[in-house]
XYZ file of C-alpha atoms in Angstrom:
528
model
C -0.060 -0.516 0.314
C 1.359 3.272 -1.307
C -0.118 6.788 -0.668
C -0.202 9.289 -3.571
C -1.017 11.983 -2.641
C -0.175 14.426 -0.729
C 3.460 14.308 -1.752
C 6.112 13.474 0.689
C 8.016 16.446 2.130
C 5.925 19.000 0.041
C 4.809 22.153 0.795
C 1.195 22.574 0.545
C -0.903 25.993 1.780
C -4.092 26.528 3.906
C -6.105 27.932 1.275
C -5.349 24.259 -1.293
C -7.716 22.296 -1.553
C -5.210 18.861 -0.910
C -5.721 15.343 -2.839
C -5.648 12.007 -0.679
C -5.278 9.528 -3.008
C -3.868 5.896 -2.568
C -2.760 2.473 -4.452
C -5.414 0.428 -3.203
C -9.203 1.163 -3.996
C -11.367 1.001 -0.943
C -13.911 2.548 0.357
C -13.249 1.789 4.441
C -9.221 3.115 4.143
C -9.670 6.283 6.590
C -7.256 9.221 6.896
C -5.496 10.824 9.653
C -3.963 13.639 9.605
C -1.297 14.100 13.551
C -3.128 17.675 13.703
C -6.061 17.232 12.270
C -7.317 13.971 13.560
C -9.670 11.788 11.649
C -10.112 13.244 7.660
C -12.161 10.837 5.910
C -13.088 7.443 4.107
C -11.712 6.129 0.808
C -9.045 6.195 -1.338
C -9.556 10.078 -3.335
C -10.974 13.067 -1.555
C -9.498 16.580 -0.701
C -9.428 19.387 2.299
C -8.132 21.458 3.105
C -5.684 21.233 6.117
C -4.266 24.000 9.776
C -1.009 25.191 9.296
C 2.002 23.110 10.447
C 3.621 19.978 10.039
C 1.331 17.506 9.054
C 1.792 13.162 9.721
C -0.141 11.442 7.781
C -1.256 8.206 7.666
C -3.994 6.141 6.093
C -4.730 2.017 7.708
C -6.003 -0.309 5.941
C -7.977 -2.532 9.057
C -9.468 -4.909 6.322
C -5.878 -6.614 5.514
C -4.650 -4.125 9.191
C -2.010 -2.811 7.444
C -0.278 1.337 7.019
C 1.293 3.262 5.527
C 2.856 7.173 6.432
C 4.183 10.686 5.279
C 5.253 14.164 6.506
C 3.606 17.006 4.796
C 3.907 20.501 4.994
C 1.202 23.240 4.678
C 2.504 26.895 4.961
C -0.211 30.464 5.402
C 1.294 32.023 2.185
C 0.820 35.838 3.865
C 2.958 34.087 7.426
C 5.295 36.686 8.301
C 8.057 36.259 10.665
C 8.714 38.983 13.017
C 12.056 38.263 15.125
C 13.416 41.205 17.986
C 15.881 40.569 20.389
C 15.242 40.838 23.997
C 17.347 44.621 24.945
C 15.667 45.467 28.735
C 13.332 44.022 31.535
C 10.372 44.391 31.394
C 10.224 44.716 27.469
C 6.144 44.420 25.557
C 5.961 42.381 22.416
C 3.272 43.183 20.008
C 1.490 40.489 18.294
C -0.807 40.811 15.710
C -3.759 39.473 14.805
C -3.183 35.393 13.810
C -0.287 35.218 15.528
C 0.232 31.556 14.749
C 3.034 31.215 17.113
C 5.185 32.861 19.681
C 9.095 32.036 21.471
C 11.763 32.635 22.546
C 15.592 31.458 22.191
C 19.382 32.158 22.667
C 22.685 32.717 21.907
C 25.106 33.972 24.641
C 21.727 35.235 26.571
C 19.684 33.281 29.402
C 17.876 34.518 32.136
C 16.099 33.221 35.653
C 12.806 33.206 36.362
C 10.990 33.806 32.653
C 8.057 34.892 33.085
C 5.471 36.270 30.131
C 1.927 38.219 31.957
C -1.545 37.555 31.156
C -1.781 36.149 34.629
C 1.118 34.246 35.761
C 1.376 30.966 37.083
C 4.233 29.494 38.685
C 5.015 25.904 37.769
C 8.023 23.852 38.070
C 9.312 22.540 34.462
C 11.332 19.745 35.419
C 12.008 16.381 33.809
C 14.127 13.607 35.079
C 16.499 11.404 32.241
C 16.061 8.205 31.418
C 17.732 6.526 28.859
C 21.448 5.214 28.941
C 23.460 7.490 27.874
C 25.222 4.930 25.420
C 29.136 5.950 26.316
C 30.948 8.471 28.830
C 33.855 10.386 28.130
C 36.692 9.778 29.836
C 40.468 11.816 30.612
C 42.997 11.886 27.477
C 46.018 14.299 26.274
C 48.199 15.026 28.938
C 51.856 16.648 28.560
C 53.277 13.976 30.126
C 51.724 10.953 28.310
C 53.921 9.353 26.233
C 52.694 8.251 22.609
C 53.555 4.720 21.271
C 54.811 3.949 18.089
C 54.964 7.639 17.561
C 56.168 7.285 14.324
C 55.492 4.434 12.395
C 56.167 3.818 9.602
C 53.093 2.574 7.800
C 54.138 1.429 4.044
C 55.741 -1.312 5.787
C 54.485 -4.818 6.716
C 51.854 -5.144 9.284
C 53.496 -6.537 12.801
C 51.451 -10.382 13.235
C 48.187 -9.712 15.699
C 48.176 -10.971 18.732
C 46.852 -13.539 18.813
C 46.007 -13.980 23.141
C 46.301 -11.144 25.173
C 45.387 -9.853 28.584
C 43.469 -6.783 28.349
C 43.127 -4.031 30.910
C 39.238 -2.713 31.237
C 37.725 1.287 32.445
C 35.361 -0.084 35.176
C 32.629 1.631 34.154
C 30.451 2.405 37.519
C 34.159 3.217 38.935
C 36.589 4.906 36.367
C 39.092 5.435 39.560
C 39.255 1.810 40.180
C 41.757 -0.786 39.413
C 40.604 -1.439 35.708
C 39.491 -5.481 35.140
C 41.904 -7.291 33.398
C 40.763 -9.681 30.924
C 42.071 -12.176 29.676
C 40.436 -12.786 25.849
C 41.945 -14.170 22.224
C 41.600 -13.565 18.856
C 38.686 -14.420 17.503
C 38.148 -13.244 13.991
C 40.672 -11.146 11.333
C 39.067 -9.008 8.741
C 39.444 -6.305 6.070
C 38.513 -3.102 9.087
C 39.080 -5.281 12.244
C 40.410 -7.381 14.731
C 38.111 -8.947 17.217
C 38.198 -10.926 21.212
C 36.557 -12.246 22.857
C 37.592 -13.210 26.383
C 38.093 -16.957 27.056
C 35.731 -17.568 30.203
C 33.204 -16.980 27.644
C 30.683 -18.927 27.323
C 27.622 -17.607 26.047
C 25.847 -17.359 21.926
C 28.632 -16.756 19.189
C 26.472 -16.631 16.374
C 25.612 -12.808 18.206
C 28.511 -11.164 18.180
C 29.268 -12.825 14.411
C 25.653 -11.487 12.952
C 27.204 -7.622 14.969
C 31.681 -9.142 13.753
C 29.199 -9.399 9.886
C 28.249 -5.842 9.509
C 30.247 -4.207 11.217
C 33.191 -5.320 9.030
C 31.463 -5.498 6.048
C 30.427 -1.730 5.744
C 29.891 0.469 9.359
C 34.177 0.806 9.356
C 34.153 1.545 5.975
C 31.350 3.920 6.308
C 32.981 5.669 9.360
C 36.182 5.851 7.321
C 34.584 7.523 4.406
C 32.853 10.614 6.812
C 35.800 11.339 9.498
C 38.577 9.645 7.968
C 41.712 7.547 9.500
C 41.920 5.929 13.302
C 45.755 6.049 14.320
C 47.353 2.707 13.319
C 48.816 2.990 17.400
C 49.837 -0.440 17.300
C 50.517 -0.907 13.546
C 48.035 -4.514 12.036
C 46.203 -2.133 10.132
C 43.057 -2.454 12.039
C 40.500 -1.244 14.720
C 40.461 -3.749 17.841
C 37.301 -4.592 19.186
C 37.140 -5.906 22.719
C 33.523 -7.930 23.561
C 32.997 -8.016 27.400
C 30.999 -9.137 30.148
C 31.589 -6.587 32.119
C 29.668 -3.639 30.277
C 26.789 -5.362 30.684
C 26.957 -6.427 34.487
C 28.327 -3.178 34.800
C 24.682 -1.811 33.307
C 26.150 1.937 32.820
C 27.255 2.560 29.228
C 26.794 0.169 25.729
C 30.403 0.885 24.637
C 33.492 3.057 25.579
C 36.514 4.202 23.106
C 39.500 4.707 25.805
C 42.595 6.976 24.457
C 44.793 6.411 27.039
C 45.201 3.311 25.516
C 46.899 5.266 22.711
C 49.892 5.444 25.889
C 52.720 3.658 26.472
C 51.774 1.814 30.050
C 53.326 3.289 32.872
C 54.369 0.375 35.864
C 55.585 2.987 38.127
C 52.839 4.153 39.947
C 55.095 7.185 41.587
C 55.890 9.148 38.758
C 54.307 11.925 36.907
C 53.168 9.924 33.867
C 50.175 8.330 35.162
C 48.785 5.754 32.281
C 48.675 2.623 34.991
C 46.009 1.104 32.607
C 46.938 0.995 28.531
C 46.407 -1.354 26.475
C 48.649 0.312 24.072
C 46.884 0.243 21.176
C 43.328 1.542 18.565
C 41.252 -0.654 20.313
C 36.588 0.226 20.959
C 35.424 -1.818 23.929
C 31.474 -3.294 23.764
C 29.688 -4.702 24.966
C 28.277 -8.801 24.860
C 25.023 -8.515 22.479
C 21.914 -9.706 24.958
C 18.731 -10.105 22.068
C 16.705 -10.144 26.292
C 17.965 -6.233 26.569
C 17.150 -4.121 24.044
C 19.400 -1.829 25.167
C 22.056 -5.179 24.050
C 20.893 -5.953 21.089
C 22.491 -6.844 17.992
C 21.961 -3.366 16.168
C 23.010 -1.566 19.505
C 26.005 -2.951 19.874
C 26.367 -2.686 15.780
C 26.044 1.596 15.946
C 27.928 2.030 19.131
C 30.922 0.589 17.385
C 30.131 3.176 14.644
C 29.853 5.799 17.945
C 32.976 4.913 19.355
C 35.207 4.353 16.166
C 34.157 8.341 14.956
C 35.553 9.118 18.348
C 38.736 7.066 18.114
C 39.179 8.402 14.054
C 38.052 12.016 16.133
C 40.320 11.847 18.556
C 43.440 10.856 16.203
C 42.912 13.739 14.208
C 41.707 16.536 16.100
C 44.492 15.290 18.802
C 46.057 13.289 18.531
C 48.543 13.552 14.972
C 49.285 16.688 16.261
C 50.397 15.624 19.807
C 52.917 13.503 18.329
C 53.555 15.204 15.836
C 54.663 17.513 18.981
C 52.224 20.517 17.622
C 49.140 21.891 19.399
C 46.649 20.070 20.016
C 43.582 20.701 21.686
C 40.363 17.865 22.599
C 37.842 18.085 21.515
C 34.514 19.234 23.908
C 32.236 16.764 24.815
C 28.762 18.614 23.025
C 30.445 18.091 20.261
C 32.044 15.331 20.273
C 29.095 13.187 21.329
C 27.332 15.094 18.604
C 29.481 13.595 16.541
C 29.293 9.902 16.490
C 25.105 10.011 17.374
C 25.387 11.653 14.122
C 27.707 8.606 12.642
C 25.007 6.631 14.037
C 22.123 7.735 12.224
C 24.487 8.472 8.521
C 25.480 4.670 8.448
C 22.035 2.880 9.205
C 21.081 2.355 12.627
C 19.573 5.742 14.578
C 16.755 3.829 15.369
C 17.793 1.593 16.915
C 21.087 2.653 17.673
C 18.022 5.133 20.049
C 19.010 8.433 19.056
C 15.912 9.328 17.611
C 14.404 8.347 20.926
C 16.796 11.383 21.632
C 16.181 14.052 19.934
C 12.395 13.666 20.526
C 13.683 13.594 24.655
C 15.125 17.088 23.186
C 11.814 18.161 21.020
C 9.532 17.936 24.073
C 11.937 18.874 26.692
C 14.158 22.547 24.814
C 13.660 24.348 27.478
C 16.190 22.670 29.716
C 18.595 21.907 27.907
C 22.198 24.223 25.882
C 22.705 22.698 22.422
C 26.535 24.002 24.055
C 26.364 24.624 27.416
C 25.785 23.431 31.039
C 21.948 21.724 31.319
C 19.168 22.320 34.098
C 21.258 20.054 36.306
C 24.610 21.602 35.718
C 25.501 19.004 33.935
C 28.345 18.401 30.200
C 26.854 15.957 29.470
C 23.381 14.235 28.518
C 20.952 12.211 26.237
C 18.506 16.223 26.229
C 22.583 17.531 25.031
C 23.062 15.446 23.041
C 19.989 15.061 20.663
C 19.617 18.592 20.338
C 23.930 18.550 18.825
C 23.061 15.662 16.780
C 19.920 17.641 14.981
C 21.358 20.938 14.754
C 24.910 18.712 12.922
C 22.577 16.924 10.892
C 20.548 20.400 9.318
C 23.964 21.941 8.932
C 24.848 18.217 7.318
C 21.976 18.241 4.402
C 22.614 22.101 4.090
C 25.880 21.583 2.997
C 25.283 18.838 0.577
C 24.383 16.137 2.897
C 25.717 12.419 0.990
C 23.884 9.254 -1.493
C 24.847 6.198 -0.627
C 25.788 3.593 -3.179
C 23.662 1.174 -4.747
C 24.597 -1.539 -2.263
C 24.324 1.085 0.534
C 28.108 -0.247 2.038
C 29.865 3.402 1.495
C 28.373 7.155 0.386
C 28.135 9.328 -2.230
C 29.629 12.534 -0.371
C 27.921 15.842 -2.274
C 29.808 18.213 0.507
C 28.508 16.932 3.940
C 31.702 15.405 4.219
C 33.545 18.015 3.721
C 31.556 20.130 6.203
C 32.531 16.889 8.810
C 36.092 17.263 7.680
C 36.217 20.288 8.407
C 35.510 21.192 11.680
C 37.564 17.527 13.198
C 40.523 19.162 11.076
C 39.430 22.491 12.518
C 42.234 23.914 14.605
C 40.115 25.357 16.030
C 37.021 23.160 18.419
C 33.431 23.132 20.087
C 31.150 25.649 18.326
C 33.806 28.400 17.172
C 34.011 24.994 14.881
C 31.509 24.188 13.467
C 30.688 26.624 11.980
C 33.694 27.476 9.065
C 33.012 25.328 6.113
C 30.302 27.928 5.337
C 32.030 30.678 6.035
C 29.865 31.858 8.538
C 29.490 31.665 12.642
C 28.354 29.193 13.792
C 25.896 31.719 15.734
C 24.784 33.369 12.957
C 23.743 29.899 11.206
C 22.532 28.943 14.726
C 20.021 31.581 14.610
C 18.426 30.413 11.238
C 18.252 26.865 12.589
C 16.080 28.235 15.537
C 13.563 29.962 12.778
C 13.457 26.740 10.720
C 12.377 25.162 13.763
C 10.206 26.879 15.801
C 7.931 28.130 12.379
C 8.593 23.691 11.058
C 10.143 24.920 8.159
C 12.879 22.732 9.018
C 10.810 19.276 7.561
C 10.867 21.061 4.840
C 14.983 20.830 4.386
C 15.059 17.252 5.750
C 14.369 14.267 4.534
C 12.617 12.808 7.260
C 10.953 9.831 5.652
C 14.411 8.675 3.571
C 15.827 5.086 5.412
C 19.311 3.426 4.554
C 19.446 0.678 1.894
C 21.087 -1.919 4.429
C 18.891 -1.516 7.880
C 15.832 0.231 6.260
C 15.601 2.067 9.333
C 14.459 5.668 8.848
C 18.312 7.928 9.013
C 16.910 10.564 11.025
C 12.579 10.731 11.588
C 11.830 13.516 15.051
C 8.690 14.884 16.024
C 7.808 18.187 16.166
C 8.996 20.979 19.001
C 6.787 20.764 22.198
C 4.654 23.988 23.175
C 5.846 25.176 26.128
C 2.999 26.842 28.462
C 2.331 30.224 28.704
C 1.856 30.214 32.451
C 4.593 29.021 33.650
C 8.027 30.280 35.386
C 11.176 28.922 33.098
C 15.156 28.839 33.553
C 16.286 29.298 30.590
C 19.051 28.783 30.143
C 22.350 29.520 26.950
C 22.013 29.086 23.108
C 18.010 27.243 24.564
C 15.014 27.300 22.511
C 10.855 27.611 24.564
C 8.462 27.235 22.395
C 5.265 28.948 23.614
C 1.091 27.262 22.952
C -0.252 30.991 21.968
C -2.196 32.158 19.062
C -4.414 34.909 18.827
C -7.134 36.303 16.719
C -6.174 39.279 17.802
C -3.974 41.373 17.510
C -2.051 42.234 21.507
C 0.679 42.172 23.600
C 3.299 40.571 25.745
C 5.102 41.462 28.604
C 8.709 39.186 29.056
C 10.273 39.992 32.406
C 12.742 37.740 34.405
C 15.445 38.052 36.898
C 19.935 38.149 35.992
C 19.309 38.653 32.451
C 21.668 38.729 30.364
C 23.553 38.427 26.651
C 21.599 37.940 23.016
C 17.744 36.547 24.467
C 15.466 36.548 21.024
C 11.274 36.922 21.008
C 10.546 34.972 17.659
C 6.726 34.685 15.856
C 5.383 33.936 13.141
C 1.906 34.914 11.458
């Protein structure tokens, strides 16, 4: 069953009578809109829709089948108004027919933001229940000594270590003694070497399913997107250790530890303190477990894509410069995690890896999270922020030209998106400042445009939200709409954050904005 009309991701006007048709001639088909509810029955009729981004679905109850698509319906006469908040209290005039009212910021922040119309105070605090996937480990230290700093990459690869004792971080307490795990080489492929603990007695077929997908396409795709990982131990592959200590500790799904790029130090009294290095380029991931969705096969594969991106970007941004004795930097957590989450989606694991959930969580709780600063609880890393940054980066990735998949789905054709990614990770700047370099614009100016598109719903015209990965059949980047907050609440407003208010008016009106501790650039934005 397919929807013939309306056309996916098409722009329609509120004045248009939109045709609804399907390739199945069944009078019992039921059509619904996420905004306007039930639209009608049958395989061919027309109807006007309200302003907004609609998910249009049609259901054939007799066959128990349904399909859906997204369209954008706009008021052709809509006018947008954006004003910089200059002083408080501030009176903002809304024209008749206003569709939305929003506040967003660059470096600006306020406490106790209120908009008067008879204010009621209400705490708006949400709990974060997502498994974050990984965590940040300390990296480059000026006292550390790199492993094999000057490997001649043209020589023959060194023999594989068929058995090895690995140090694995205790994810419950990264400062405690590392686990010591004896493991054997289970698989050697084109891109990866896989080790499994000697004590493991579980189902190897699940691990083999992961290996097949990782070595046949995922690693190659990540290399295309970001470049090459440092070959620290000279074996011309990235090593992966599957370890059930990660499952047992239930803190992460996997991780990359940049300390492995530096020599192990056995003198614990030395100023060069790195006692638990495996002295190799390696990723650590949990054992696949089909009884726990967090550790499903696809979730493990997504985690490998995620952690391998960390390894490559650490190699480019920090390691390569460190060994050449150049000025080196560590990337900021918000951007480093955003890059890795974006990679999961681009490799076809955005749904099973949890990215769609992270983005939708942010969209439902946008006032609690800054894109590049600490969140409402003072955290510098959270599911909400990761969702926000991933969405922003994907919007920019598409603006830059994006990519296409080859016919077999195993590689990318670069249309400009990869150039954008590599410009960021090769930059000598870090964090917010390096994002705009590819566009030769400040990141602030790009963020202003992003905010306007996200708040107004125009972002759905920019992004192919119905696009699916050829191999996994998962949506590359499918997400919901930005949540409207109550006009009667009191808010703490963070730098680089967005609040869209549930407000519409048939008559001209004025809104008084007030707050405490107001500073920086805060914008008021409305449209009618």
